[in-house]
Amino acid sequence: EAGVTQFPSHSVIEKGQTVTLRCDPISGHDNLYWYRRVMGKEIKFLLHFVKESKQDESGMPNNRFLAERTGGTYSTLKVQPAELEDSGVYFCASSQSHQETQYFGPGTRLLVL
Amino acid sequence: AQSVTQLGSHVSVSEGALVLLRCNYSSSVPPYLFWYVQYPNQGLQLLLKYTSAATLVKGINGFEAEFKKSETSFHLTKPSAHMSDAAEYFCAVRSPYEDMRFGAGTRLTVKP
């Protein structure tokens, strides 16, 4: 069974540009999470989807970040416009239920210059 | 509010020596506790988890962790380090109906 996949693996953009990250969860997992790790600090929660609905988006840093999960399958996280402090590794995870183990993808390494 | 503190951002051991990575948590309700590992250029992989069953939890690759409520700790151990254990290790806590909180990570180096 395929694990959580993320695309792209790396992205280098200039300040002010837009970037869209994609996450494909494990098939059948209704719960999808986005996390971010900035410059060697702790991994921080961004938001949680249950199917196509946002269950918790308390970790989203500001309104430059927009996450969607149309149809309850894959999810996208758009940063527009990107700022220098947005650089980091963005992880996606999925689980069957919120109480079950979260399985993580390999992450997208974003560098904003 | 829940939180995790990992003591030591870097730990170095010799091959064959004991590995001990420390994790202390704070939670107002009985938590779920996790250890994840990230090998170079890979994603996070679950090593083991505690979900209120046995306090000594065995995971993959010979790792285990013991939940000690009195010490609010969940330290990760392995009796004998192998070169392939070199990676970054993350402790995480999750209370029911709350999001996951991670520690800052501990990078383990194994010397030959």
PDB file of C-alpha atoms in Angstrom:
ATOM      1  CA  GLU A   1       0.000   0.000   0.000  1.00  0.00           C
ATOM      2  CA  ALA A   2       1.363   3.406  -0.928  1.00  0.00           C
ATOM      3  CA  GLY A   3       2.239   5.763   1.891  1.00  0.00           C
ATOM      4  CA  VAL A   4       1.655   9.476   2.138  1.00  0.00           C
ATOM      5  CA  THR A   5       3.202  11.271  -0.811  1.00  0.00           C
ATOM      6  CA  GLN A   6       4.083  14.915  -1.196  1.00  0.00           C
ATOM      7  CA  PHE A   7       4.959  17.013  -4.200  1.00  0.00           C
ATOM      8  CA  PRO A   8       7.296  18.685  -4.891  1.00  0.00           C
ATOM      9  CA  SER A   9      10.102  17.370  -2.734  1.00  0.00           C
ATOM     10  CA  HIS A  10      11.915  20.697  -2.990  1.00  0.00           C
ATOM     11  CA  SER A  11      10.877  24.194  -4.062  1.00  0.00           C
ATOM     12  CA  VAL A  12      12.975  27.322  -4.332  1.00  0.00           C
ATOM     13  CA  ILE A  13      11.068  30.536  -5.007  1.00  0.00           C
ATOM     14  CA  GLU A  14      11.565  34.238  -4.646  1.00  0.00           C
ATOM     15  CA  LYS A  15       9.854  36.385  -2.075  1.00  0.00           C
ATOM     16  CA  GLY A  16       6.467  37.481  -3.339  1.00  0.00           C
ATOM     17  CA  GLN A  17       5.895  34.448  -5.533  1.00  0.00           C
ATOM     18  CA  THR A  18       3.245  31.812  -5.042  1.00  0.00           C
ATOM     19  CA  VAL A  19       3.870  28.161  -4.261  1.00  0.00           C
ATOM     20  CA  THR A  20       1.440  25.279  -4.030  1.00  0.00           C
ATOM     21  CA  LEU A  21       2.296  22.124  -2.145  1.00  0.00           C
ATOM     22  CA  ARG A  22       0.403  18.902  -2.646  1.00  0.00           C
ATOM     23  CA  CYS A  23      -0.250  15.975  -0.344  1.00  0.00           C
ATOM     24  CA  ASP A  24      -1.793  12.631  -1.240  1.00  0.00           C
ATOM     25  CA  PRO A  25      -2.815  10.729   1.905  1.00  0.00           C
ATOM     26  CA  ILE A  26      -3.003   6.999   2.333  1.00  0.00           C
ATOM     27  CA  SER A  27      -6.093   5.721   0.548  1.00  0.00           C
ATOM     28  CA  GLY A  28      -9.077   5.586   2.878  1.00  0.00           C
ATOM     29  CA  HIS A  29      -7.652   7.965   5.454  1.00  0.00           C
ATOM     30  CA  ASP A  30     -10.246  10.630   6.213  1.00  0.00           C
ATOM     31  CA  ASN A  31      -7.926  12.660   8.431  1.00  0.00           C
ATOM     32  CA  LEU A  32      -5.216  14.772   6.860  1.00  0.00           C
ATOM     33  CA  TYR A  33      -2.811  17.057   8.683  1.00  0.00           C
ATOM     34  CA  TRP A  34      -0.295  19.695   7.663  1.00  0.00           C
ATOM     35  CA  TYR A  35       2.753  20.508   9.781  1.00  0.00           C
ATOM     36  CA  ARG A  36       5.740  22.792   9.313  1.00  0.00           C
ATOM     37  CA  ARG A  37       9.282  22.735  10.652  1.00  0.00           C
ATOM     38  CA  VAL A  38      11.181  25.995  10.420  1.00  0.00           C
ATOM     39  CA  MET A  39      14.991  26.075  10.643  1.00  0.00           C
ATOM     40  CA  GLY A  40      15.629  23.208  13.058  1.00  0.00           C
ATOM     41  CA  LYS A  41      12.869  24.187  15.446  1.00  0.00           C
ATOM     42  CA  GLU A  42      10.033  21.949  16.529  1.00  0.00           C
ATOM     43  CA  ILE A  43       7.510  20.583  14.081  1.00  0.00           C
ATOM     44  CA  LYS A  44       4.385  22.672  14.410  1.00  0.00           C
ATOM     45  CA  PHE A  45       0.798  21.780  13.607  1.00  0.00           C
ATOM     46  CA  LEU A  46      -0.855  23.871  10.905  1.00  0.00           C
ATOM     47  CA  LEU A  47      -4.264  22.358  10.279  1.00  0.00           C
ATOM     48  CA  HIS A  48      -6.409  19.241  10.246  1.00  0.00           C
ATOM     49  CA  PHE A  49      -8.939  18.087   7.664  1.00  0.00           C
ATOM     50  CA  VAL A  50     -11.628  15.505   8.178  1.00  0.00           C
ATOM     51  CA  LYS A  51     -12.585  14.513   4.676  1.00  0.00           C
ATOM     52  CA  GLU A  52     -13.021  17.853   2.898  1.00  0.00           C
ATOM     53  CA  SER A  53     -13.803  19.892   6.020  1.00  0.00           C
ATOM     54  CA  LYS A  54     -11.314  21.894   8.046  1.00  0.00           C
ATOM     55  CA  GLN A  55     -11.571  20.490  11.562  1.00  0.00           C
ATOM     56  CA  ASP A  56      -8.900  22.690  13.096  1.00  0.00           C
ATOM     57  CA  GLU A  57      -6.874  25.425  11.407  1.00  0.00           C
ATOM     58  CA  SER A  58      -5.616  27.078  14.570  1.00  0.00           C
ATOM     59  CA  GLY A  59      -1.993  26.587  13.558  1.00  0.00           C
ATOM     60  CA  MET A  60      -2.141  28.440  10.254  1.00  0.00           C
ATOM     61  CA  PRO A  61       0.297  31.359  10.575  1.00  0.00           C
ATOM     62  CA  ASN A  62      -1.646  33.997   8.636  1.00  0.00           C
ATOM     63  CA  ASN A  63      -3.972  34.552   5.699  1.00  0.00           C
ATOM     64  CA  ARG A  64      -1.189  34.081   3.162  1.00  0.00           C
ATOM     65  CA  PHE A  65      -1.666  30.354   3.698  1.00  0.00           C
ATOM     66  CA  LEU A  66      -4.637  28.598   2.123  1.00  0.00           C
ATOM     67  CA  ALA A  67      -5.292  24.877   2.425  1.00  0.00           C
ATOM     68  CA  GLU A  68      -7.879  22.954   0.478  1.00  0.00           C
ATOM     69  CA  ARG A  69      -9.015  19.366   0.232  1.00  0.00           C
ATOM     70  CA  THR A  70     -11.642  19.279  -2.453  1.00  0.00           C
ATOM     71  CA  GLY A  71     -13.407  15.922  -2.659  1.00  0.00           C
ATOM     72  CA  GLY A  72     -11.758  14.724   0.507  1.00  0.00           C
ATOM     73  CA  THR A  73      -8.810  13.111  -1.226  1.00  0.00           C
ATOM     74  CA  TYR A  74      -5.584  15.013  -1.860  1.00  0.00           C
ATOM     75  CA  SER A  75      -4.866  18.365  -0.268  1.00  0.00           C
ATOM     76  CA  THR A  76      -3.039  21.472  -1.400  1.00  0.00           C
ATOM     77  CA  LEU A  77      -1.375  24.161   0.662  1.00  0.00           C
ATOM     78  CA  LYS A  78      -0.845  27.450  -1.142  1.00  0.00           C
ATOM     79  CA  VAL A  79       1.397  30.224   0.093  1.00  0.00           C
ATOM     80  CA  GLN A  80       0.682  33.553  -1.577  1.00  0.00           C
ATOM     81  CA  PRO A  81       2.710  35.721  -1.496  1.00  0.00           C
ATOM     82  CA  ALA A  82       5.628  33.837  -0.001  1.00  0.00           C
ATOM     83  CA  GLU A  83       7.852  35.547   2.570  1.00  0.00           C
ATOM     84  CA  LEU A  84      11.366  34.673   3.732  1.00  0.00           C
ATOM     85  CA  GLU A  85      10.103  33.320   7.048  1.00  0.00           C
ATOM     86  CA  ASP A  86       7.966  30.745   5.242  1.00  0.00           C
ATOM     87  CA  SER A  87      11.071  28.700   4.452  1.00  0.00           C
ATOM     88  CA  GLY A  88      11.094  25.302   6.076  1.00  0.00           C
ATOM     89  CA  VAL A  89       9.926  21.753   5.659  1.00  0.00           C
ATOM     90  CA  TYR A  90       6.210  21.173   5.232  1.00  0.00           C
ATOM     91  CA  PHE A  91       4.996  17.753   6.296  1.00  0.00           C
ATOM     92  CA  CYS A  92       1.692  16.125   5.582  1.00  0.00           C
ATOM     93  CA  ALA A  93       0.267  13.229   7.588  1.00  0.00           C
ATOM     94  CA  SER A  94      -2.864  11.118   7.426  1.00  0.00           C
ATOM     95  CA  SER A  95      -4.758   8.765   9.708  1.00  0.00           C
ATOM     96  CA  GLN A  96      -7.914   6.671   9.582  1.00  0.00           C
ATOM     97  CA  SER A  97      -9.395   8.389  12.598  1.00  0.00           C
ATOM     98  CA  HIS A  98      -8.118  11.255  14.743  1.00  0.00           C
ATOM     99  CA  GLN A  99      -7.253   8.782  17.504  1.00  0.00           C
ATOM    100  CA  GLU A 100      -5.179   6.544  15.267  1.00  0.00           C
ATOM    101  CA  THR A 101      -1.511   6.792  14.356  1.00  0.00           C
ATOM    102  CA  GLN A 102      -0.579   9.539  11.927  1.00  0.00           C
ATOM    103  CA  TYR A 103       1.573   8.466   8.996  1.00  0.00           C
ATOM    104  CA  PHE A 104       3.854  11.143   7.611  1.00  0.00           C
ATOM    105  CA  GLY A 105       4.997  11.961   4.125  1.00  0.00           C
ATOM    106  CA  PRO A 106       8.602  12.799   3.231  1.00  0.00           C
ATOM    107  CA  GLY A 107       7.983  16.534   3.376  1.00  0.00           C
ATOM    108  CA  THR A 108       8.421  19.428   0.965  1.00  0.00           C
ATOM    109  CA  ARG A 109      11.493  21.564   1.542  1.00  0.00           C
ATOM    110  CA  LEU A 110      10.588  25.164   0.724  1.00  0.00           C
ATOM    111  CA  LEU A 111      13.207  27.860   0.405  1.00  0.00           C
ATOM    112  CA  VAL A 112      12.093  31.448  -0.119  1.00  0.00           C
ATOM    113  CA  LEU A 113      14.870  33.756  -1.316  1.00  0.00           C
TER     114      LEU A 113
ATOM    115  CA  ALA B   1      -2.019  22.894  27.339  1.00  0.00           C
ATOM    116  CA  GLN B   2       0.257  20.096  26.268  1.00  0.00           C
ATOM    117  CA  SER B   3       3.952  20.403  25.468  1.00  0.00           C
ATOM    118  CA  VAL B   4       7.079  18.329  24.972  1.00  0.00           C
ATOM    119  CA  THR B   5      10.674  18.985  25.953  1.00  0.00           C
ATOM    120  CA  GLN B   6      13.503  16.966  24.484  1.00  0.00           C
ATOM    121  CA  LEU B   7      16.687  17.314  26.504  1.00  0.00           C
ATOM    122  CA  GLY B   8      19.697  17.585  24.242  1.00  0.00           C
ATOM    123  CA  SER B   9      19.512  18.678  20.639  1.00  0.00           C
ATOM    124  CA  HIS B  10      22.499  16.478  19.817  1.00  0.00           C
ATOM    125  CA  VAL B  11      23.513  13.136  21.310  1.00  0.00           C
ATOM    126  CA  SER B  12      26.599  11.201  20.285  1.00  0.00           C
ATOM    127  CA  VAL B  13      27.274   7.588  21.217  1.00  0.00           C
ATOM    128  CA  SER B  14      29.731   4.932  20.152  1.00  0.00           C
ATOM    129  CA  GLU B  15      28.574   1.944  18.169  1.00  0.00           C
ATOM    130  CA  GLY B  16      27.425  -0.723  20.610  1.00  0.00           C
ATOM    131  CA  ALA B  17      26.778   1.736  23.436  1.00  0.00           C
ATOM    132  CA  LEU B  18      23.461   2.464  25.113  1.00  0.00           C
ATOM    133  CA  VAL B  19      21.235   5.026  23.436  1.00  0.00           C
ATOM    134  CA  LEU B  20      19.170   7.237  25.755  1.00  0.00           C
ATOM    135  CA  LEU B  21      17.108  10.084  24.331  1.00  0.00           C
ATOM    136  CA  ARG B  22      15.164  12.077  26.885  1.00  0.00           C
ATOM    137  CA  CYS B  23      11.622  13.370  26.583  1.00  0.00           C
ATOM    138  CA  ASN B  24       9.458  15.083  29.173  1.00  0.00           C
ATOM    139  CA  TYR B  25       5.877  16.042  28.529  1.00  0.00           C
ATOM    140  CA  SER B  26       3.209  18.239  29.984  1.00  0.00           C
ATOM    141  CA  SER B  27      -0.452  17.402  29.630  1.00  0.00           C
ATOM    142  CA  SER B  28      -3.554  18.118  31.672  1.00  0.00           C
ATOM    143  CA  VAL B  29      -5.118  14.766  30.750  1.00  0.00           C
ATOM    144  CA  PRO B  30      -3.613  11.314  30.161  1.00  0.00           C
ATOM    145  CA  PRO B  31      -1.759  11.693  26.896  1.00  0.00           C
ATOM    146  CA  TYR B  32      -0.790   9.592  23.943  1.00  0.00           C
ATOM    147  CA  LEU B  33       2.975   9.705  23.464  1.00  0.00           C
ATOM    148  CA  PHE B  34       4.993   8.970  20.368  1.00  0.00           C
ATOM    149  CA  TRP B  35       8.549   8.708  19.150  1.00  0.00           C
ATOM    150  CA  TYR B  36       9.189   9.347  15.483  1.00  0.00           C
ATOM    151  CA  VAL B  37      12.488   9.040  13.607  1.00  0.00           C
ATOM    152  CA  GLN B  38      13.614  10.908  10.520  1.00  0.00           C
ATOM    153  CA  TYR B  39      16.444   9.416   8.524  1.00  0.00           C
ATOM    154  CA  PRO B  40      18.322  11.695   6.127  1.00  0.00           C
ATOM    155  CA  ASN B  41      16.183  12.785   3.174  1.00  0.00           C
ATOM    156  CA  GLN B  42      13.202  10.768   4.374  1.00  0.00           C
ATOM    157  CA  GLY B  43       9.927  11.504   6.127  1.00  0.00           C
ATOM    158  CA  LEU B  44       8.970  10.856   9.720  1.00  0.00           C
ATOM    159  CA  GLN B  45       8.600   7.201  10.639  1.00  0.00           C
ATOM    160  CA  LEU B  46       6.784   6.009  13.750  1.00  0.00           C
ATOM    161  CA  LEU B  47       9.122   4.183  16.126  1.00  0.00           C
ATOM    162  CA  LEU B  48       6.650   3.467  18.910  1.00  0.00           C
ATOM    163  CA  LYS B  49       3.641   4.861  20.728  1.00  0.00           C
ATOM    164  CA  TYR B  50       2.092   4.788  24.179  1.00  0.00           C
ATOM    165  CA  THR B  51      -1.693   4.810  24.397  1.00  0.00           C
ATOM    166  CA  SER B  52      -2.398   3.982  28.077  1.00  0.00           C
ATOM    167  CA  ALA B  53      -1.750   0.257  27.868  1.00  0.00           C
ATOM    168  CA  ALA B  54       1.606  -1.182  29.019  1.00  0.00           C
ATOM    169  CA  THR B  55       3.994   1.447  30.353  1.00  0.00           C
ATOM    170  CA  LEU B  56       6.987  -0.183  28.651  1.00  0.00           C
ATOM    171  CA  VAL B  57       6.525   0.120  24.924  1.00  0.00           C
ATOM    172  CA  LYS B  58       8.609  -1.763  22.413  1.00  0.00           C
ATOM    173  CA  GLY B  59       9.099  -0.342  18.961  1.00  0.00           C
ATOM    174  CA  ILE B  60      10.891  -1.087  15.763  1.00  0.00           C
ATOM    175  CA  ASN B  61      14.640  -1.527  15.333  1.00  0.00           C
ATOM    176  CA  GLY B  62      15.188  -2.547  18.967  1.00  0.00           C
ATOM    177  CA  PHE B  63      14.007   0.719  20.504  1.00  0.00           C
ATOM    178  CA  GLU B  64      11.781   0.928  23.534  1.00  0.00           C
ATOM    179  CA  ALA B  65      10.384   3.659  25.774  1.00  0.00           C
ATOM    180  CA  GLU B  66       8.952   3.695  29.259  1.00  0.00           C
ATOM    181  CA  PHE B  67       6.059   5.910  30.309  1.00  0.00           C
ATOM    182  CA  LYS B  68       6.653   7.251  33.816  1.00  0.00           C
ATOM    183  CA  LYS B  69       3.710   9.297  34.989  1.00  0.00           C
ATOM    184  CA  SER B  70       5.382  10.399  38.231  1.00  0.00           C
ATOM    185  CA  GLU B  71       8.283  11.852  36.255  1.00  0.00           C
ATOM    186  CA  THR B  72       6.185  12.949  33.228  1.00  0.00           C
ATOM    187  CA  SER B  73       8.804  11.274  31.089  1.00  0.00           C
ATOM    188  CA  PHE B  74       8.881   9.040  28.039  1.00  0.00           C
ATOM    189  CA  HIS B  75      12.575   8.414  27.402  1.00  0.00           C
ATOM    190  CA  LEU B  76      13.678   6.371  24.391  1.00  0.00           C
ATOM    191  CA  THR B  77      16.339   3.713  24.806  1.00  0.00           C
ATOM    192  CA  LYS B  78      18.198   1.101  22.807  1.00  0.00           C
ATOM    193  CA  PRO B  79      20.724  -1.215  24.478  1.00  0.00           C
ATOM    194  CA  SER B  80      23.263  -1.211  21.669  1.00  0.00           C
ATOM    195  CA  ALA B  81      23.598   1.521  19.054  1.00  0.00           C
ATOM    196  CA  HIS B  82      24.124   0.679  15.416  1.00  0.00           C
ATOM    197  CA  MET B  83      25.516   2.961  12.751  1.00  0.00           C
ATOM    198  CA  SER B  84      22.151   2.836  10.991  1.00  0.00           C
ATOM    199  CA  ASP B  85      20.494   4.466  14.028  1.00  0.00           C
ATOM    200  CA  ALA B  86      22.009   7.825  13.115  1.00  0.00           C
ATOM    201  CA  ALA B  87      19.007  10.065  12.510  1.00  0.00           C
ATOM    202  CA  GLU B  88      16.875  12.751  14.114  1.00  0.00           C
ATOM    203  CA  TYR B  89      14.373  11.624  16.733  1.00  0.00           C
ATOM    204  CA  PHE B  90      11.200  13.430  17.702  1.00  0.00           C
ATOM    205  CA  CYS B  91       9.052  12.945  20.773  1.00  0.00           C
ATOM    206  CA  ALA B  92       5.407  13.973  20.446  1.00  0.00           C
ATOM    207  CA  VAL B  93       2.378  14.220  22.696  1.00  0.00           C
ATOM    208  CA  ARG B  94      -1.276  14.245  21.824  1.00  0.00           C
ATOM    209  CA  SER B  95      -4.168  14.505  24.214  1.00  0.00           C
ATOM    210  CA  PRO B  96      -7.568  13.300  23.082  1.00  0.00           C
ATOM    211  CA  TYR B  97      -9.226  15.790  20.753  1.00  0.00           C
ATOM    212  CA  GLU B  98      -6.124  17.979  20.556  1.00  0.00           C
ATOM    213  CA  ASP B  99      -3.491  18.349  17.895  1.00  0.00           C
ATOM    214  CA  MET B 100      -0.056  16.728  18.048  1.00  0.00           C
ATOM    215  CA  ARG B 101       2.762  18.643  19.732  1.00  0.00           C
ATOM    216  CA  PHE B 102       6.362  17.792  18.891  1.00  0.00           C
ATOM    217  CA  GLY B 103       9.623  18.347  20.671  1.00  0.00           C
ATOM    218  CA  ALA B 104      12.456  20.179  18.943  1.00  0.00           C
ATOM    219  CA  GLY B 105      14.155  16.924  17.987  1.00  0.00           C
ATOM    220  CA  THR B 106      17.379  15.195  19.001  1.00  0.00           C
ATOM    221  CA  ARG B 107      19.996  14.388  16.407  1.00  0.00           C
ATOM    222  CA  LEU B 108      21.735  11.110  17.185  1.00  0.00           C
ATOM    223  CA  THR B 109      25.253  10.525  15.923  1.00  0.00           C
ATOM    224  CA  VAL B 110      26.802   7.054  16.155  1.00  0.00           C
ATOM    225  CA  LYS B 111      30.596   6.868  16.129  1.00  0.00           C
ATOM    226  CA  PRO B 112      32.384   3.771  14.865  1.00  0.00           C
TER     227      PRO B 112
END
